[in-house]
């Protein structure tokens, strides 16, 4: 399973490690993913999602139902 947020579509970015001598080697910036269970009252069920920490803050701000609806519109969540 790839490290992709199910609600925002965030995935790893590629960049460089830069030494003091300015030598550059490739590296990855991984997403801060969490496995979290949410209760959706409209559907009366629990769902488990792999989401980023930024998506968790968005859920706390807007609510789980609105966030899932927006993710389905953008095509990130197909369940």
PDB file of N, CA and C in Angstrom:
ATOM      1  N   UNK A   1       0.853  -1.180   0.000  1.00  0.00           N
ATOM      2  CA  UNK A   1       0.000   0.000   0.000  1.00  0.00           C
ATOM      3  C   UNK A   1       0.897   1.241   0.000  1.00  0.00           C
ATOM      4  N   UNK A   2       0.631   2.123  -0.923  1.00  0.00           N
ATOM      5  CA  UNK A   2       1.460   3.321  -1.034  1.00  0.00           C
ATOM      6  C   UNK A   2       1.108   4.323   0.062  1.00  0.00           C
ATOM      7  N   UNK A   3       2.069   5.172   0.369  1.00  0.00           N
ATOM      8  CA  UNK A   3       1.889   6.165   1.424  1.00  0.00           C
ATOM      9  C   UNK A   3       1.213   7.402   0.848  1.00  0.00           C
ATOM     10  N   UNK A   4      -0.120   7.327   0.722  1.00  0.00           N
ATOM     11  CA  UNK A   4      -0.919   8.416   0.162  1.00  0.00           C
ATOM     12  C   UNK A   4      -2.085   8.677   1.102  1.00  0.00           C
ATOM     13  N   UNK A   5      -2.342   9.943   1.382  1.00  0.00           N
ATOM     14  CA  UNK A   5      -3.490  10.322   2.207  1.00  0.00           C
ATOM     15  C   UNK A   5      -4.773  10.055   1.427  1.00  0.00           C
ATOM     16  N   UNK A   6      -5.742   9.386   2.057  1.00  0.00           N
ATOM     17  CA  UNK A   6      -6.980   9.025   1.378  1.00  0.00           C
ATOM     18  C   UNK A   6      -7.931  10.204   1.197  1.00  0.00           C
ATOM     19  N   UNK A   7      -7.751  11.272   1.962  1.00  0.00           N
ATOM     20  CA  UNK A   7      -8.664  12.415   1.856  1.00  0.00           C
ATOM     21  C   UNK A   7      -8.099  13.570   1.044  1.00  0.00           C
ATOM     22  N   UNK A   8      -6.791  13.796   1.112  1.00  0.00           N
ATOM     23  CA  UNK A   8      -6.220  14.942   0.409  1.00  0.00           C
ATOM     24  C   UNK A   8      -5.379  14.548  -0.793  1.00  0.00           C
ATOM     25  N   UNK A   9      -5.003  13.273  -0.895  1.00  0.00           N
ATOM     26  CA  UNK A   9      -4.173  12.837  -2.013  1.00  0.00           C
ATOM     27  C   UNK A   9      -2.709  13.181  -1.863  1.00  0.00           C
ATOM     28  N   UNK A  10      -2.294  13.639  -0.668  1.00  0.00           N
ATOM     29  CA  UNK A  10      -0.892  13.972  -0.459  1.00  0.00           C
ATOM     30  C   UNK A  10      -0.044  12.717  -0.572  1.00  0.00           C
ATOM     31  N   UNK A  11       1.143  12.869  -1.212  1.00  0.00           N
ATOM     32  CA  UNK A  11       2.074  11.760  -1.340  1.00  0.00           C
ATOM     33  C   UNK A  11       3.488  12.262  -1.148  1.00  0.00           C
ATOM     34  N   UNK A  12       4.455  11.350  -1.179  1.00  0.00           N
ATOM     35  CA  UNK A  12       5.844  11.714  -0.909  1.00  0.00           C
ATOM     36  C   UNK A  12       6.359  12.687  -1.959  1.00  0.00           C
ATOM     37  N   UNK A  13       7.212  13.619  -1.499  1.00  0.00           N
ATOM     38  CA  UNK A  13       7.883  14.552  -2.398  1.00  0.00           C
ATOM     39  C   UNK A  13       9.347  14.157  -2.489  1.00  0.00           C
ATOM     40  N   UNK A  14      10.014  14.550  -3.567  1.00  0.00           N
ATOM     41  CA  UNK A  14      11.418  14.231  -3.774  1.00  0.00           C
ATOM     42  C   UNK A  14      12.229  15.515  -3.654  1.00  0.00           C
ATOM     43  N   UNK A  15      13.384  15.395  -2.998  1.00  0.00           N
ATOM     44  CA  UNK A  15      14.263  16.544  -2.842  1.00  0.00           C
ATOM     45  C   UNK A  15      15.696  16.091  -2.690  1.00  0.00           C
ATOM     46  N   UNK A  16      16.529  16.941  -2.132  1.00  0.00           N
ATOM     47  CA  UNK A  16      17.946  16.650  -1.973  1.00  0.00           C
ATOM     48  C   UNK A  16      18.368  16.761  -0.524  1.00  0.00           C
ATOM     49  N   UNK A  17      19.273  15.860  -0.103  1.00  0.00           N
ATOM     50  CA  UNK A  17      20.057  16.081   1.105  1.00  0.00           C
ATOM     51  C   UNK A  17      21.229  16.946   0.674  1.00  0.00           C
ATOM     52  N   UNK A  18      21.494  18.017   1.392  1.00  0.00           N
ATOM     53  CA  UNK A  18      22.594  18.907   1.033  1.00  0.00           C
ATOM     54  C   UNK A  18      23.584  18.928   2.186  1.00  0.00           C
ATOM     55  N   UNK A  19      24.818  18.508   1.915  1.00  0.00           N
ATOM     56  CA  UNK A  19      25.852  18.481   2.939  1.00  0.00           C
ATOM     57  C   UNK A  19      26.476  19.877   3.106  1.00  0.00           C
ATOM     58  N   UNK A  20      27.348  19.984   4.078  1.00  0.00           N
ATOM     59  CA  UNK A  20      28.041  21.256   4.319  1.00  0.00           C
ATOM     60  C   UNK A  20      28.895  21.652   3.112  1.00  0.00           C
ATOM     61  N   UNK A  21      29.403  20.643   2.392  1.00  0.00           N
ATOM     62  CA  UNK A  21      30.206  20.892   1.195  1.00  0.00           C
ATOM     63  C   UNK A  21      29.338  21.066  -0.053  1.00  0.00           C
ATOM     64  N   UNK A  22      28.014  21.180   0.147  1.00  0.00           N
ATOM     65  CA  UNK A  22      27.030  21.381  -0.928  1.00  0.00           C
ATOM     66  C   UNK A  22      26.913  20.174  -1.873  1.00  0.00           C
ATOM     67  N   UNK A  23      27.296  18.968  -1.387  1.00  0.00           N
ATOM     68  CA  UNK A  23      27.047  17.750  -2.153  1.00  0.00           C
ATOM     69  C   UNK A  23      25.566  17.414  -2.023  1.00  0.00           C
ATOM     70  N   UNK A  24      24.959  17.001  -3.125  1.00  0.00           N
ATOM     71  CA  UNK A  24      23.525  16.739  -3.128  1.00  0.00           C
ATOM     72  C   UNK A  24      23.258  15.268  -3.446  1.00  0.00           C
ATOM     73  N   UNK A  25      22.436  14.641  -2.608  1.00  0.00           N
ATOM     74  CA  UNK A  25      21.979  13.277  -2.858  1.00  0.00           C
ATOM     75  C   UNK A  25      20.467  13.262  -2.738  1.00  0.00           C
ATOM     76  N   UNK A  26      19.823  12.431  -3.536  1.00  0.00           N
ATOM     77  CA  UNK A  26      18.362  12.386  -3.556  1.00  0.00           C
ATOM     78  C   UNK A  26      17.808  11.825  -2.249  1.00  0.00           C
ATOM     79  N   UNK A  27      16.649  12.309  -1.860  1.00  0.00           N
ATOM     80  CA  UNK A  27      15.943  11.818  -0.686  1.00  0.00           C
ATOM     81  C   UNK A  27      14.449  11.992  -0.901  1.00  0.00           C
ATOM     82  N   UNK A  28      13.640  11.400  -0.019  1.00  0.00           N
ATOM     83  CA  UNK A  28      12.190  11.533  -0.074  1.00  0.00           C
ATOM     84  C   UNK A  28      11.685  12.215   1.187  1.00  0.00           C
ATOM     85  N   UNK A  29      10.714  13.081   1.016  1.00  0.00           N
ATOM     86  CA  UNK A  29       9.990  13.672   2.132  1.00  0.00           C
ATOM     87  C   UNK A  29       8.671  12.910   2.240  1.00  0.00           C
ATOM     88  N   UNK A  30       8.569  12.014   3.230  1.00  0.00           N
ATOM     89  CA  UNK A  30       7.378  11.183   3.374  1.00  0.00           C
ATOM     90  C   UNK A  30       6.237  11.976   4.018  1.00  0.00           C
ATOM     91  N   UNK A  31       5.025  11.518   3.782  1.00  0.00           N
ATOM     92  CA  UNK A  31       3.829  12.130   4.347  1.00  0.00           C
ATOM     93  C   UNK A  31       3.649  11.628   5.776  1.00  0.00           C
ATOM     94  N   UNK A  32       3.198  12.490   6.662  1.00  0.00           N
ATOM     95  CA  UNK A  32       2.931  12.119   8.052  1.00  0.00           C
ATOM     96  C   UNK A  32       1.548  11.476   8.122  1.00  0.00           C
ATOM     97  N   UNK A  33       1.487  10.145   7.898  1.00  0.00           N
ATOM     98  CA  UNK A  33       0.217   9.434   7.833  1.00  0.00           C
ATOM     99  C   UNK A  33      -0.162   8.834   9.183  1.00  0.00           C
ATOM    100  N   UNK A  34      -1.462   8.843   9.453  1.00  0.00           N
ATOM    101  CA  UNK A  34      -2.034   8.257  10.657  1.00  0.00           C
ATOM    102  C   UNK A  34      -3.179   7.347  10.247  1.00  0.00           C
ATOM    103  N   UNK A  35      -3.345   6.237  10.967  1.00  0.00           N
ATOM    104  CA  UNK A  35      -4.498   5.360  10.752  1.00  0.00           C
ATOM    105  C   UNK A  35      -5.522   5.720  11.817  1.00  0.00           C
ATOM    106  N   UNK A  36      -6.692   6.190  11.396  1.00  0.00           N
ATOM    107  CA  UNK A  36      -7.662   6.755  12.342  1.00  0.00           C
ATOM    108  C   UNK A  36      -9.058   6.265  12.000  1.00  0.00           C
ATOM    109  N   UNK A  37      -9.837   5.960  13.048  1.00  0.00           N
ATOM    110  CA  UNK A  37     -11.236   5.555  12.869  1.00  0.00           C
ATOM    111  C   UNK A  37     -12.142   6.755  13.119  1.00  0.00           C
ATOM    112  N   UNK A  38     -13.165   6.885  12.269  1.00  0.00           N
ATOM    113  CA  UNK A  38     -14.138   7.972  12.401  1.00  0.00           C
ATOM    114  C   UNK A  38     -15.537   7.402  12.368  1.00  0.00           C
ATOM    115  N   UNK A  39     -16.427   8.007  13.131  1.00  0.00           N
ATOM    116  CA  UNK A  39     -17.833   7.631  13.106  1.00  0.00           C
ATOM    117  C   UNK A  39     -18.573   8.633  12.224  1.00  0.00           C
ATOM    118  N   UNK A  40     -19.309   8.108  11.247  1.00  0.00           N
ATOM    119  CA  UNK A  40     -20.090   8.958  10.348  1.00  0.00           C
ATOM    120  C   UNK A  40     -21.552   8.784  10.722  1.00  0.00           C
ATOM    121  N   UNK A  41     -22.165   9.789  11.353  1.00  0.00           N
ATOM    122  CA  UNK A  41     -23.548   9.625  11.827  1.00  0.00           C
ATOM    123  C   UNK A  41     -24.574   9.514  10.698  1.00  0.00           C
ATOM    124  N   UNK A  42     -24.312  10.145   9.537  1.00  0.00           N
ATOM    125  CA  UNK A  42     -25.271  10.078   8.437  1.00  0.00           C
ATOM    126  C   UNK A  42     -25.415   8.651   7.908  1.00  0.00           C
ATOM    127  N   UNK A  43     -24.305   7.914   7.884  1.00  0.00           N
ATOM    128  CA  UNK A  43     -24.314   6.532   7.395  1.00  0.00           C
ATOM    129  C   UNK A  43     -24.388   5.529   8.536  1.00  0.00           C
ATOM    130  N   UNK A  44     -24.297   6.006   9.791  1.00  0.00           N
ATOM    131  CA  UNK A  44     -24.362   5.187  10.991  1.00  0.00           C
ATOM    132  C   UNK A  44     -23.340   4.053  10.955  1.00  0.00           C
ATOM    133  N   UNK A  45     -22.080   4.403  10.638  1.00  0.00           N
ATOM    134  CA  UNK A  45     -21.026   3.391  10.621  1.00  0.00           C
ATOM    135  C   UNK A  45     -19.677   4.028  10.912  1.00  0.00           C
ATOM    136  N   UNK A  46     -18.718   3.159  11.258  1.00  0.00           N
ATOM    137  CA  UNK A  46     -17.341   3.564  11.505  1.00  0.00           C
ATOM    138  C   UNK A  46     -16.534   3.296  10.252  1.00  0.00           C
ATOM    139  N   UNK A  47     -15.603   4.193   9.928  1.00  0.00           N
ATOM    140  CA  UNK A  47     -14.683   3.988   8.811  1.00  0.00           C
ATOM    141  C   UNK A  47     -13.256   4.196   9.313  1.00  0.00           C
ATOM    142  N   UNK A  48     -12.327   3.413   8.771  1.00  0.00           N
ATOM    143  CA  UNK A  48     -10.917   3.560   9.086  1.00  0.00           C
ATOM    144  C   UNK A  48     -10.226   4.166   7.878  1.00  0.00           C
ATOM    145  N   UNK A  49      -9.516   5.264   8.092  1.00  0.00           N
ATOM    146  CA  UNK A  49      -8.853   5.976   7.011  1.00  0.00           C
ATOM    147  C   UNK A  49      -7.375   6.158   7.335  1.00  0.00           C
ATOM    148  N   UNK A  50      -6.530   6.143   6.295  1.00  0.00           N
ATOM    149  CA  UNK A  50      -5.119   6.530   6.422  1.00  0.00           C
ATOM    150  C   UNK A  50      -5.030   7.966   5.944  1.00  0.00           C
ATOM    151  N   UNK A  51      -4.881   8.885   6.888  1.00  0.00           N
ATOM    152  CA  UNK A  51      -4.914  10.300   6.550  1.00  0.00           C
ATOM    153  C   UNK A  51      -3.656  10.992   7.040  1.00  0.00           C
ATOM    154  N   UNK A  52      -3.355  12.121   6.442  1.00  0.00           N
ATOM    155  CA  UNK A  52      -2.205  12.922   6.878  1.00  0.00           C
ATOM    156  C   UNK A  52      -2.601  13.746   8.098  1.00  0.00           C
ATOM    157  N   UNK A  53      -1.603  14.243   8.797  1.00  0.00           N
ATOM    158  CA  UNK A  53      -1.855  15.085   9.967  1.00  0.00           C
ATOM    159  C   UNK A  53      -2.585  16.363   9.552  1.00  0.00           C
ATOM    160  N   UNK A  54      -2.279  16.874   8.357  1.00  0.00           N
ATOM    161  CA  UNK A  54      -2.963  18.073   7.860  1.00  0.00           C
ATOM    162  C   UNK A  54      -4.446  17.779   7.607  1.00  0.00           C
ATOM    163  N   UNK A  55      -4.752  16.576   7.111  1.00  0.00           N
ATOM    164  CA  UNK A  55      -6.150  16.201   6.878  1.00  0.00           C
ATOM    165  C   UNK A  55      -6.903  16.070   8.201  1.00  0.00           C
ATOM    166  N   UNK A  56      -6.218  15.592   9.240  1.00  0.00           N
ATOM    167  CA  UNK A  56      -6.843  15.485  10.556  1.00  0.00           C
ATOM    168  C   UNK A  56      -7.218  16.865  11.088  1.00  0.00           C
ATOM    169  N   UNK A  57      -6.356  17.854  10.862  1.00  0.00           N
ATOM    170  CA  UNK A  57      -6.675  19.221  11.273  1.00  0.00           C
ATOM    171  C   UNK A  57      -7.864  19.759  10.490  1.00  0.00           C
ATOM    172  N   UNK A  58      -7.961  19.398   9.200  1.00  0.00           N
ATOM    173  CA  UNK A  58      -9.082  19.822   8.376  1.00  0.00           C
ATOM    174  C   UNK A  58     -10.385  19.198   8.872  1.00  0.00           C
ATOM    175  N   UNK A  59     -10.324  17.917   9.272  1.00  0.00           N
ATOM    176  CA  UNK A  59     -11.512  17.240   9.810  1.00  0.00           C
ATOM    177  C   UNK A  59     -11.948  17.901  11.108  1.00  0.00           C
ATOM    178  N   UNK A  60     -11.004  18.260  11.960  1.00  0.00           N
ATOM    179  CA  UNK A  60     -11.349  18.934  13.218  1.00  0.00           C
ATOM    180  C   UNK A  60     -11.992  20.285  12.959  1.00  0.00           C
ATOM    181  N   UNK A  61     -11.602  20.951  11.880  1.00  0.00           N
ATOM    182  CA  UNK A  61     -12.138  22.269  11.566  1.00  0.00           C
ATOM    183  C   UNK A  61     -13.504  22.185  10.878  1.00  0.00           C
ATOM    184  N   UNK A  62     -13.621  21.342   9.830  1.00  0.00           N
ATOM    185  CA  UNK A  62     -14.826  21.319   8.993  1.00  0.00           C
ATOM    186  C   UNK A  62     -15.783  20.178   9.305  1.00  0.00           C
ATOM    187  N   UNK A  63     -15.317  19.132   9.968  1.00  0.00           N
ATOM    188  CA  UNK A  63     -16.147  17.967  10.245  1.00  0.00           C
ATOM    189  C   UNK A  63     -15.858  16.847   9.260  1.00  0.00           C
ATOM    190  N   UNK A  64     -16.110  15.615   9.689  1.00  0.00           N
ATOM    191  CA  UNK A  64     -15.784  14.448   8.874  1.00  0.00           C
ATOM    192  C   UNK A  64     -16.684  14.346   7.649  1.00  0.00           C
ATOM    193  N   UNK A  65     -17.960  14.670   7.792  1.00  0.00           N
ATOM    194  CA  UNK A  65     -18.888  14.525   6.662  1.00  0.00           C
ATOM    195  C   UNK A  65     -18.543  15.468   5.516  1.00  0.00           C
ATOM    196  N   UNK A  66     -18.248  16.727   5.837  1.00  0.00           N
ATOM    197  CA  UNK A  66     -17.909  17.701   4.802  1.00  0.00           C
ATOM    198  C   UNK A  66     -16.586  17.356   4.138  1.00  0.00           C
ATOM    199  N   UNK A  67     -15.636  16.865   4.906  1.00  0.00           N
ATOM    200  CA  UNK A  67     -14.323  16.523   4.361  1.00  0.00           C
ATOM    201  C   UNK A  67     -14.415  15.314   3.443  1.00  0.00           C
ATOM    202  N   UNK A  68     -15.188  14.303   3.827  1.00  0.00           N
ATOM    203  CA  UNK A  68     -15.367  13.118   2.976  1.00  0.00           C
ATOM    204  C   UNK A  68     -16.107  13.491   1.697  1.00  0.00           C
ATOM    205  N   UNK A  69     -17.091  14.368   1.810  1.00  0.00           N
ATOM    206  CA  UNK A  69     -17.836  14.804   0.620  1.00  0.00           C
ATOM    207  C   UNK A  69     -16.910  15.507  -0.368  1.00  0.00           C
ATOM    208  N   UNK A  70     -16.030  16.381   0.126  1.00  0.00           N
ATOM    209  CA  UNK A  70     -15.098  17.091  -0.744  1.00  0.00           C
ATOM    210  C   UNK A  70     -14.083  16.132  -1.368  1.00  0.00           C
ATOM    211  N   UNK A  71     -13.636  15.125  -0.593  1.00  0.00           N
ATOM    212  CA  UNK A  71     -12.677  14.141  -1.117  1.00  0.00           C
ATOM    213  C   UNK A  71     -13.316  13.295  -2.218  1.00  0.00           C
ATOM    214  N   UNK A  72     -14.592  12.961  -2.082  1.00  0.00           N
ATOM    215  CA  UNK A  72     -15.292  12.194  -3.130  1.00  0.00           C
ATOM    216  C   UNK A  72     -15.458  13.024  -4.392  1.00  0.00           C
ATOM    217  N   UNK A  73     -15.717  14.324  -4.244  1.00  0.00           N
ATOM    218  CA  UNK A  73     -15.843  15.197  -5.413  1.00  0.00           C
ATOM    219  C   UNK A  73     -14.531  15.298  -6.180  1.00  0.00           C
ATOM    220  N   UNK A  74     -13.412  15.335  -5.448  1.00  0.00           N
ATOM    221  CA  UNK A  74     -12.104  15.440  -6.096  1.00  0.00           C
ATOM    222  C   UNK A  74     -11.591  14.095  -6.588  1.00  0.00           C
ATOM    223  N   UNK A  75     -12.255  12.996  -6.202  1.00  0.00           N
ATOM    224  CA  UNK A  75     -11.867  11.671  -6.697  1.00  0.00           C
ATOM    225  C   UNK A  75     -10.829  10.954  -5.851  1.00  0.00           C
ATOM    226  N   UNK A  76     -10.520  11.452  -4.660  1.00  0.00           N
ATOM    227  CA  UNK A  76      -9.536  10.804  -3.807  1.00  0.00           C
ATOM    228  C   UNK A  76     -10.127   9.604  -3.076  1.00  0.00           C
ATOM    229  N   UNK A  77     -11.365   9.698  -2.694  1.00  0.00           N
ATOM    230  CA  UNK A  77     -12.024   8.638  -1.913  1.00  0.00           C
ATOM    231  C   UNK A  77     -13.108   8.025  -2.779  1.00  0.00           C
ATOM    232  N   UNK A  78     -13.022   6.730  -3.027  1.00  0.00           N
ATOM    233  CA  UNK A  78     -13.981   6.084  -3.915  1.00  0.00           C
ATOM    234  C   UNK A  78     -14.929   5.146  -3.176  1.00  0.00           C
ATOM    235  N   UNK A  79     -14.779   5.034  -1.857  1.00  0.00           N
ATOM    236  CA  UNK A  79     -15.604   4.113  -1.070  1.00  0.00           C
ATOM    237  C   UNK A  79     -16.993   4.657  -0.910  1.00  0.00           C
TER     238      UNK A  79
END
